[in-house]
mmCIF file of C-alpha atoms in Angstrom:
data_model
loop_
_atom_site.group_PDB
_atom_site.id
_atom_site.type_symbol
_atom_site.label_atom_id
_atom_site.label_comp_id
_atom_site.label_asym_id
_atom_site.label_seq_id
_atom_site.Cartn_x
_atom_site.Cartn_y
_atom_site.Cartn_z
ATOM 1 C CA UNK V 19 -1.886 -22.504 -130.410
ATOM 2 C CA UNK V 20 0.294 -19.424 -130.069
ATOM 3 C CA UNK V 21 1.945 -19.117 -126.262
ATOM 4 C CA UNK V 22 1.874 -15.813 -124.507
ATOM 5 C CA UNK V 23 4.725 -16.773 -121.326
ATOM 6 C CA UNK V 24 4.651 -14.686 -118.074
ATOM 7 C CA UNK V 25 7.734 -14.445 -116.211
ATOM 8 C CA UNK V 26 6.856 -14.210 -112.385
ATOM 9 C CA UNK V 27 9.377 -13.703 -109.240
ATOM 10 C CA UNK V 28 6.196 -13.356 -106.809
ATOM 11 C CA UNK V 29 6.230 -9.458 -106.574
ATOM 12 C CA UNK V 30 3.618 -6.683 -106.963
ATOM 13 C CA UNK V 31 4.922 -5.930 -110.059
ATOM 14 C CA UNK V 32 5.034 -9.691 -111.130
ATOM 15 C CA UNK V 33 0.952 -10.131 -110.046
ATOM 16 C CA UNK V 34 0.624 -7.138 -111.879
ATOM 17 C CA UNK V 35 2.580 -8.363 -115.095
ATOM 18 C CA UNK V 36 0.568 -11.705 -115.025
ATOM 19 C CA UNK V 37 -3.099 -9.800 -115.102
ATOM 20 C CA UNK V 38 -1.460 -8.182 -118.288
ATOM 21 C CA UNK V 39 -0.028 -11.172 -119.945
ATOM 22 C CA UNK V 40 -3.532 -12.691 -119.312
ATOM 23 C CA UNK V 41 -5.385 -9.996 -121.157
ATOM 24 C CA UNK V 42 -2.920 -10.101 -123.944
ATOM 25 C CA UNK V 43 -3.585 -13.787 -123.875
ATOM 26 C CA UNK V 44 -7.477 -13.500 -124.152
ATOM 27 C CA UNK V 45 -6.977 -10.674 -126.814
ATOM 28 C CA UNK V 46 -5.235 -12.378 -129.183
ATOM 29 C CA UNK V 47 -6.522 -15.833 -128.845
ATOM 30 C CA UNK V 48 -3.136 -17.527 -127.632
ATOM 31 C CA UNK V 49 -2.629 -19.689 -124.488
ATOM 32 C CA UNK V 50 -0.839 -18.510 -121.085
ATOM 33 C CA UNK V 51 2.399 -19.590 -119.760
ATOM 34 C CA UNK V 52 3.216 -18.645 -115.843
ATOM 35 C CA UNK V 53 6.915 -19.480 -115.546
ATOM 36 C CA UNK V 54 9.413 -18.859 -112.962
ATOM 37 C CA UNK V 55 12.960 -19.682 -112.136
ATOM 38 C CA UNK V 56 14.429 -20.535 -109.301
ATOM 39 C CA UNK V 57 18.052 -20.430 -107.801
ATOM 40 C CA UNK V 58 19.734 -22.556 -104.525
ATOM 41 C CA UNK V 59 20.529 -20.243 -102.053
ATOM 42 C CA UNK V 60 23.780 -20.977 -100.288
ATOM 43 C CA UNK V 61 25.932 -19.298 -97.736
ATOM 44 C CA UNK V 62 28.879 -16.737 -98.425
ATOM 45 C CA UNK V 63 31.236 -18.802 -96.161
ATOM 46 C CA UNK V 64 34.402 -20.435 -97.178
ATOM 47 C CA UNK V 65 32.136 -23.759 -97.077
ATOM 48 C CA UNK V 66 29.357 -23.165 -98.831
ATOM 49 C CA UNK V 67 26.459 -24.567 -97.121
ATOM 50 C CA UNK V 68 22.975 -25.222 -99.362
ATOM 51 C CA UNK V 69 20.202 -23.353 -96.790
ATOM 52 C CA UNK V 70 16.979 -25.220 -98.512
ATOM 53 C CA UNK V 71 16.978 -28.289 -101.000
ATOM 54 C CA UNK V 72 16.019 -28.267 -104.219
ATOM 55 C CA UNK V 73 13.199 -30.303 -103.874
ATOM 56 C CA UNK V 74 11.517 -27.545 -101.240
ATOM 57 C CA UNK V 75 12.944 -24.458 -103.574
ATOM 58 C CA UNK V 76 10.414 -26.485 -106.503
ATOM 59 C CA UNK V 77 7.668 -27.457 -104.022
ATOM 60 C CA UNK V 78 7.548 -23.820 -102.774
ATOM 61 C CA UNK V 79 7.479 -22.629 -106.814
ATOM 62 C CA UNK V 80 5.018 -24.812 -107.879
ATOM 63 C CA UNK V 81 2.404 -24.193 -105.124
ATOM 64 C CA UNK V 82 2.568 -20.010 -105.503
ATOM 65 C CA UNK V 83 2.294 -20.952 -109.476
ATOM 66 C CA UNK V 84 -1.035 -22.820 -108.622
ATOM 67 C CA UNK V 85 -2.323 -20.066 -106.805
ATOM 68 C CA UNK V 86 -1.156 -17.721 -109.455
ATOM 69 C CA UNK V 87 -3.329 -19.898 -112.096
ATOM 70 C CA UNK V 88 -6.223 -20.139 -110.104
ATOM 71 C CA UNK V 89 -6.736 -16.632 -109.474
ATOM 72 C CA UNK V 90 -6.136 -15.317 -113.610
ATOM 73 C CA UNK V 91 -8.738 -18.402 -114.389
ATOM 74 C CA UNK V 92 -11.206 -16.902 -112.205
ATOM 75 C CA UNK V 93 -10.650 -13.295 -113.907
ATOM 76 C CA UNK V 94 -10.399 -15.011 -117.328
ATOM 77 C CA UNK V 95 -12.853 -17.400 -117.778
ATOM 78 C CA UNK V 96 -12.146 -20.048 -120.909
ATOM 79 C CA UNK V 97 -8.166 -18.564 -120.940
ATOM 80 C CA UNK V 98 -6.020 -22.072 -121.156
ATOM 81 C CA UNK V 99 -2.772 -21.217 -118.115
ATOM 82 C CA UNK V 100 -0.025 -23.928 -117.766
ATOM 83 C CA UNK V 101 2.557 -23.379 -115.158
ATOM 84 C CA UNK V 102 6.052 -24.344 -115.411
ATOM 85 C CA UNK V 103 9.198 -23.899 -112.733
ATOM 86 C CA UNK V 104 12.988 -23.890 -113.918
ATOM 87 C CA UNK V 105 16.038 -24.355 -111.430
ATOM 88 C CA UNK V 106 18.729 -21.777 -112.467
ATOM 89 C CA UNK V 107 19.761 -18.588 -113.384
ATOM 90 C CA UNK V 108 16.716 -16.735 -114.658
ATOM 91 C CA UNK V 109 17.643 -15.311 -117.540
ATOM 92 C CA UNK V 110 19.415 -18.418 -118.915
ATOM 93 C CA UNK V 111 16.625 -20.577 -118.105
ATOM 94 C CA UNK V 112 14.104 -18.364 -119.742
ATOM 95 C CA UNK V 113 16.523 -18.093 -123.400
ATOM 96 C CA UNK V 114 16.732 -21.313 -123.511
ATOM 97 C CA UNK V 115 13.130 -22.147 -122.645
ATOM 98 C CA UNK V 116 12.092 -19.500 -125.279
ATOM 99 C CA UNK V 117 14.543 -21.238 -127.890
ATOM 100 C CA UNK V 118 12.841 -24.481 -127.746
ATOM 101 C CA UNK V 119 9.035 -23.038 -127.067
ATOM 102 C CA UNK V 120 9.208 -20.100 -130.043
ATOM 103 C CA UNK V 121 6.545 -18.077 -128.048
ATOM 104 C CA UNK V 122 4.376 -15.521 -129.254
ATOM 105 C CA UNK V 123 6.029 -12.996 -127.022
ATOM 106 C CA UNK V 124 6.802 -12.789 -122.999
ATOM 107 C CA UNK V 125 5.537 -10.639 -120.317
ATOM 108 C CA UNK V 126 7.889 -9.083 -117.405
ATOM 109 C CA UNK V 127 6.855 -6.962 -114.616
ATOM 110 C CA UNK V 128 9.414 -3.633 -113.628
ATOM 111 C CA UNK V 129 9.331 -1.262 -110.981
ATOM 112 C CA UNK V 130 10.945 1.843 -110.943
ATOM 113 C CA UNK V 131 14.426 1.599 -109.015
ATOM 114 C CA UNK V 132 17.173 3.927 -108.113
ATOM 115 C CA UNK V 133 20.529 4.258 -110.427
ATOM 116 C CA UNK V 134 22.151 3.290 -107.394
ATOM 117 C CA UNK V 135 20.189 0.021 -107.269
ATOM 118 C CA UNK V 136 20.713 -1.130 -110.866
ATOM 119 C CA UNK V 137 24.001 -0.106 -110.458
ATOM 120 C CA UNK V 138 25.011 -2.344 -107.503
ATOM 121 C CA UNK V 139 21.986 -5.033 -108.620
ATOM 122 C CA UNK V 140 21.829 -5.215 -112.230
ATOM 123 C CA UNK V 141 18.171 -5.187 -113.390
ATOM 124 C CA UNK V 142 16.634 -8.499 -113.860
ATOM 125 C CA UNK V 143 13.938 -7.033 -116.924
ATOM 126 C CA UNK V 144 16.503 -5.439 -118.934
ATOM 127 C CA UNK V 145 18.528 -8.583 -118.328
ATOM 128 C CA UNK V 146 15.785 -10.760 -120.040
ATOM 129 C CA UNK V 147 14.918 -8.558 -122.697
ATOM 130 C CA UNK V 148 19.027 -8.431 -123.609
ATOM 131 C CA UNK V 149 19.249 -11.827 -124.178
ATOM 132 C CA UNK V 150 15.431 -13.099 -125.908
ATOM 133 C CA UNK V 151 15.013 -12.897 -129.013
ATOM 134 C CA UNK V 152 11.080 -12.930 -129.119
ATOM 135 C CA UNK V 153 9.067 -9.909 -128.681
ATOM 136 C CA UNK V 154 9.044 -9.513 -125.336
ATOM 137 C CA UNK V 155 6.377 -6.765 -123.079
ATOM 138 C CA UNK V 156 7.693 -4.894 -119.809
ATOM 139 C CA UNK V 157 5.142 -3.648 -117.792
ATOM 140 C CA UNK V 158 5.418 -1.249 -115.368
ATOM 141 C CA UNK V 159 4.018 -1.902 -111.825
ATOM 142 C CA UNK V 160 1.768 0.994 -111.458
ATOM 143 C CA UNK V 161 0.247 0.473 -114.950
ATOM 144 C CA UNK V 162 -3.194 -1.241 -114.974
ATOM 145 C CA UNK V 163 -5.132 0.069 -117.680
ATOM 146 C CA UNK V 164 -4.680 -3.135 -119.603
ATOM 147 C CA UNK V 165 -6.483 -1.618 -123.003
ATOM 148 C CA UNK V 166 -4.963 -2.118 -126.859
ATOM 149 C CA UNK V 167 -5.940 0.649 -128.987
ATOM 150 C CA UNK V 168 -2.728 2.740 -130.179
ATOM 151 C CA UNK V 169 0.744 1.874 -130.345
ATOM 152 C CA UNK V 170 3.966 4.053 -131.216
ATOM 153 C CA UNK V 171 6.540 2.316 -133.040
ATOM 154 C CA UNK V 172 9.882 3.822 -132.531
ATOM 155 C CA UNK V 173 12.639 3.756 -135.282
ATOM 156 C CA UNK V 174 16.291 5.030 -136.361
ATOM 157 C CA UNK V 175 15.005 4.177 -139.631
ATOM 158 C CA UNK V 176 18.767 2.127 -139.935
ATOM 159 C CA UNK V 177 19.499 -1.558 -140.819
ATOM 160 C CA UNK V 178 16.283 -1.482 -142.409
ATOM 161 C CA UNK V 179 17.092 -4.781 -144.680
ATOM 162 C CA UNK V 180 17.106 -6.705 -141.063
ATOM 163 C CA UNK V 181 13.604 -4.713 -140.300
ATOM 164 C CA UNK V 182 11.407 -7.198 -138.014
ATOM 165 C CA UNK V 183 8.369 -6.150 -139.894
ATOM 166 C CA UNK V 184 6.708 -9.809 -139.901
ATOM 167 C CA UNK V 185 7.075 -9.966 -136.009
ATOM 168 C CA UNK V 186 5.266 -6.735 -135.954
ATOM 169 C CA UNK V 187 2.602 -6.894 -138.295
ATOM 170 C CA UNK V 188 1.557 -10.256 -136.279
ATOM 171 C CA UNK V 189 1.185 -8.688 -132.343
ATOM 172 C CA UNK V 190 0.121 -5.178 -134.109
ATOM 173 C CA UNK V 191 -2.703 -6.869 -135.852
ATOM 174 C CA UNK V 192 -3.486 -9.469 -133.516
ATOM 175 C CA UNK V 193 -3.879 -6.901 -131.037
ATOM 176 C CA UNK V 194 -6.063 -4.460 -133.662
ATOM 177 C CA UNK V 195 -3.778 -1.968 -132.794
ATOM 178 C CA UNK V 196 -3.727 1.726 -134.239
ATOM 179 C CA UNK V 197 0.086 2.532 -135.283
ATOM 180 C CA UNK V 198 1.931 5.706 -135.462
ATOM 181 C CA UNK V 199 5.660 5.270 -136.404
ATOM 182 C CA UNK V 200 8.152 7.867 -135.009
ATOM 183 C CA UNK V 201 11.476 9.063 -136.038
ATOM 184 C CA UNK V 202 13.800 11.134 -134.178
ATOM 185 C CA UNK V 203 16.715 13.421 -134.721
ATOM 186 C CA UNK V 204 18.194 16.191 -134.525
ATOM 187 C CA UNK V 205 17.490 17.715 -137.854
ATOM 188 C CA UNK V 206 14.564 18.798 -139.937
ATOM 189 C CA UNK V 207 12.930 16.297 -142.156
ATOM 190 C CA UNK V 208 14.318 16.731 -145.794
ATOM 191 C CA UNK V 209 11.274 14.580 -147.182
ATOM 192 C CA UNK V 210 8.596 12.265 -146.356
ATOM 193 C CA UNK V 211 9.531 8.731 -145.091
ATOM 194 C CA UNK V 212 7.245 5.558 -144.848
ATOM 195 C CA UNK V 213 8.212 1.609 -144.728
ATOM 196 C CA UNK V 214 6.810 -0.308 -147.213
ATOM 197 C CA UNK V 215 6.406 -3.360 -145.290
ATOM 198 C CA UNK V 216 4.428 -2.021 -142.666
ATOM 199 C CA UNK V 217 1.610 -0.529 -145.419
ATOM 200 C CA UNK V 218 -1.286 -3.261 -144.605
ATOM 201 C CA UNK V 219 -1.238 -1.691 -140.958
ATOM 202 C CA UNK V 220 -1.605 1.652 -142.635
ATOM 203 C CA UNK V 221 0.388 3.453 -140.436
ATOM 204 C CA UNK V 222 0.887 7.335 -139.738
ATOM 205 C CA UNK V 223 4.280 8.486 -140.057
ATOM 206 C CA UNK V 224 6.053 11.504 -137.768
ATOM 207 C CA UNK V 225 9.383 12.596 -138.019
ATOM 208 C CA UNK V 226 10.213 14.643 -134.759
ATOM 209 C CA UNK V 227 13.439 17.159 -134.588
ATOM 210 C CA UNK V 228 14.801 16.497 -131.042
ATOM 211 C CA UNK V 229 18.284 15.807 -129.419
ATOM 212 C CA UNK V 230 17.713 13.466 -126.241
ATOM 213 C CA UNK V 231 15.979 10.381 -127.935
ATOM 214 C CA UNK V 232 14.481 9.004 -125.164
ATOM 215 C CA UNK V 233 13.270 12.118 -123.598
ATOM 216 C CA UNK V 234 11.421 12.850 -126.491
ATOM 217 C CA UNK V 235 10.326 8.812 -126.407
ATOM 218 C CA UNK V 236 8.792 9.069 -123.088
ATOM 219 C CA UNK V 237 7.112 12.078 -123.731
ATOM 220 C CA UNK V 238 5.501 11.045 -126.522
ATOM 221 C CA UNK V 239 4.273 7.373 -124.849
ATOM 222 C CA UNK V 240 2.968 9.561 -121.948
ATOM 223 C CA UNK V 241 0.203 10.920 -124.004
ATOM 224 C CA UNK V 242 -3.055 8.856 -123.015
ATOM 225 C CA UNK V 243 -4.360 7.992 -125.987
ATOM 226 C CA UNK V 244 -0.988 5.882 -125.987
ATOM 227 C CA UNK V 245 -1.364 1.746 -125.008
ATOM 228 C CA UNK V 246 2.324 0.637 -125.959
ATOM 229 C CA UNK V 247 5.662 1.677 -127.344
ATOM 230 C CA UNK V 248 7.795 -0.182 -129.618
ATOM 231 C CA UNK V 249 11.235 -0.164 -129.846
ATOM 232 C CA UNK V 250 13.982 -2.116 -131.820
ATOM 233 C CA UNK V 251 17.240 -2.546 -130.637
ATOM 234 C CA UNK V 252 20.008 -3.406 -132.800
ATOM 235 C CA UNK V 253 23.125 -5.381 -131.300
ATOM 236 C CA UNK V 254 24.923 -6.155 -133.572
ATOM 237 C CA UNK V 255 28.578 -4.750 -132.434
ATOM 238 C CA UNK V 256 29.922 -3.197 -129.115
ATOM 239 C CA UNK V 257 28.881 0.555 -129.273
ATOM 240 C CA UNK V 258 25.145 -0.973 -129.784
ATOM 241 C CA UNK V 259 25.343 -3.130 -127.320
ATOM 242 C CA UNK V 260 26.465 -0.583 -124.822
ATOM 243 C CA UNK V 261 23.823 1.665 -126.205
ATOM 244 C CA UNK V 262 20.787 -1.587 -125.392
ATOM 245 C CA UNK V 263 21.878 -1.296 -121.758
ATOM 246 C CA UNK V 264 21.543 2.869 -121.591
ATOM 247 C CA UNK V 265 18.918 3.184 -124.147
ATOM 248 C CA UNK V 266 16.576 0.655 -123.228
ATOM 249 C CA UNK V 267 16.654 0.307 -119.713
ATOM 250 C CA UNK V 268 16.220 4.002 -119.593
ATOM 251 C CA UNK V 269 13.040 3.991 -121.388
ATOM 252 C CA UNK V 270 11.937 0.512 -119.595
ATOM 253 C CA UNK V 271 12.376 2.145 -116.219
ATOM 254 C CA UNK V 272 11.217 5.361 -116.520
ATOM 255 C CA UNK V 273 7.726 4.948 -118.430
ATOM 256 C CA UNK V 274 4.560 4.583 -117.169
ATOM 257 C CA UNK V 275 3.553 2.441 -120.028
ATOM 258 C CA UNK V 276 4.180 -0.796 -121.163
ATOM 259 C CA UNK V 277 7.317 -1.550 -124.039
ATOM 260 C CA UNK V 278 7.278 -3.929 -126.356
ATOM 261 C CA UNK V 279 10.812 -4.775 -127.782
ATOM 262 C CA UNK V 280 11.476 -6.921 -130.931
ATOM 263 C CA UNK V 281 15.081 -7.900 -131.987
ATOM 264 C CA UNK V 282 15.852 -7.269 -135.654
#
């Protein structure tokens, strides 16, 4: 069976995440994964001193993980939810839980922060999604529609021979997704474009003249009829690494809507 994992720190925005990864779950048939990590706090003294054991940190954990579980099987009657805890750094634990587990995909909560809080705090979602390599879903807090009819796809049309088209084609029809596929740039279309491994979705194709890129993004994923937004970064040398962290963690925390990214 196919594993849908929900990341969960406890939050509004977590709660909110899980309801989503649960509906995703049901939708397309796969089983549900709450999972959370877990650091030792310690003191910022010149002895360090460890304020709760381990053992409490994973006691603590696993109860709000029960309680978690019981409440999405009461929404979602028949939907099979494991739990599972991890001591260490978040991110780390969840790549290399991910590497071993091959899930389907993996759900993650945001909320909207300041530039002055990522800045001095880093963002935890944008984190994640840097280092998986499985499709993963952010969804905002405030979003609860929860519904899977259309989906924008988003694409520089480059690197095309390392085009994830197999991990798409299986959420996009496992979903029953509608799928419009947008390009943007500056300059006027000079002819039709299409990808031939995406034809058994039969998409719609729109090439869009526009500067800002994710301006143009967000305005197009704000439209209601839109459920989801794809995006593919590539990283596969410095300048698109640096442009990840700008690009995508713009667009993650400034939609309304929830964004799926898959790694080429």
């Amino acid at each position: 069976m196919n594993t849908i994992v929900a990341l969960t720190g406890f939050s509004i925005a977590s709660d909110n995440a899980l309801r989503y990864a649960a509906t995703l779950a049901q939708k397309t048939g796969a089983g549900l994964v709450l999972l959370h990590a877990y650091q030792i706090p310690v003191t910022m003294n010149d002895m360090p001193v460890i304020l709760v054991s381990a053992d409490e940190l994973k006691q603590n954990a696993d109860k709000r993980l029960l309680h978690a579980k019981e409440e999405l099987e009461e929404m979602f009657s028949g939907l099979v939810i494991r739990t599972e805890s991890l001591l260490g750094d978040v991110a780390y634990e969840v790549q290399q839980w991910c590497k071993e587990k091959n899930p389907l995909a993996v759900v993650i909560g945001t909320h909207e922060s300041s530039s002055a809080e990522r800045l001095f705090f880093g963002s935890s979602a944008t984190g994640i999604v840097r280092h998986l390599t499985c499709p993963v879903f952010t969804i905002p807090q405030t979003y609860t529609q929860f519904t899977f009819n259309n989906a924008i796809l988003a694409t520089d049309l480059s690197n095309m021979d390392a085009f994830p088209a197999g991990k798409i084609m299986q959420l996009v029809q496992a979903l029953n997704l509608k799928l419009q596929v947008v390009h943007v740039e500056e300059r006027e279309a000079d002819r039709p474009f299409s990808i031939p491994a995406l034809e058994p979705l039969q998409p719609s194709y729109h090439w869009i003249k526009e500067e800002d890129v994710n301006q143009c993004l967000l305005k197009q994923v704000q439209q209601p009829e839109t459920d989801l937004l794809i995006v593919l970064p590539h990283e596969h040398n410095l300048i698109e690494r640096l442009f990840f962290n700008l690009h995508t963690e713009k667009l993650i925390h400034h939609t309304s809507k929830p964004i799926l990214t898959i790694k080429d």
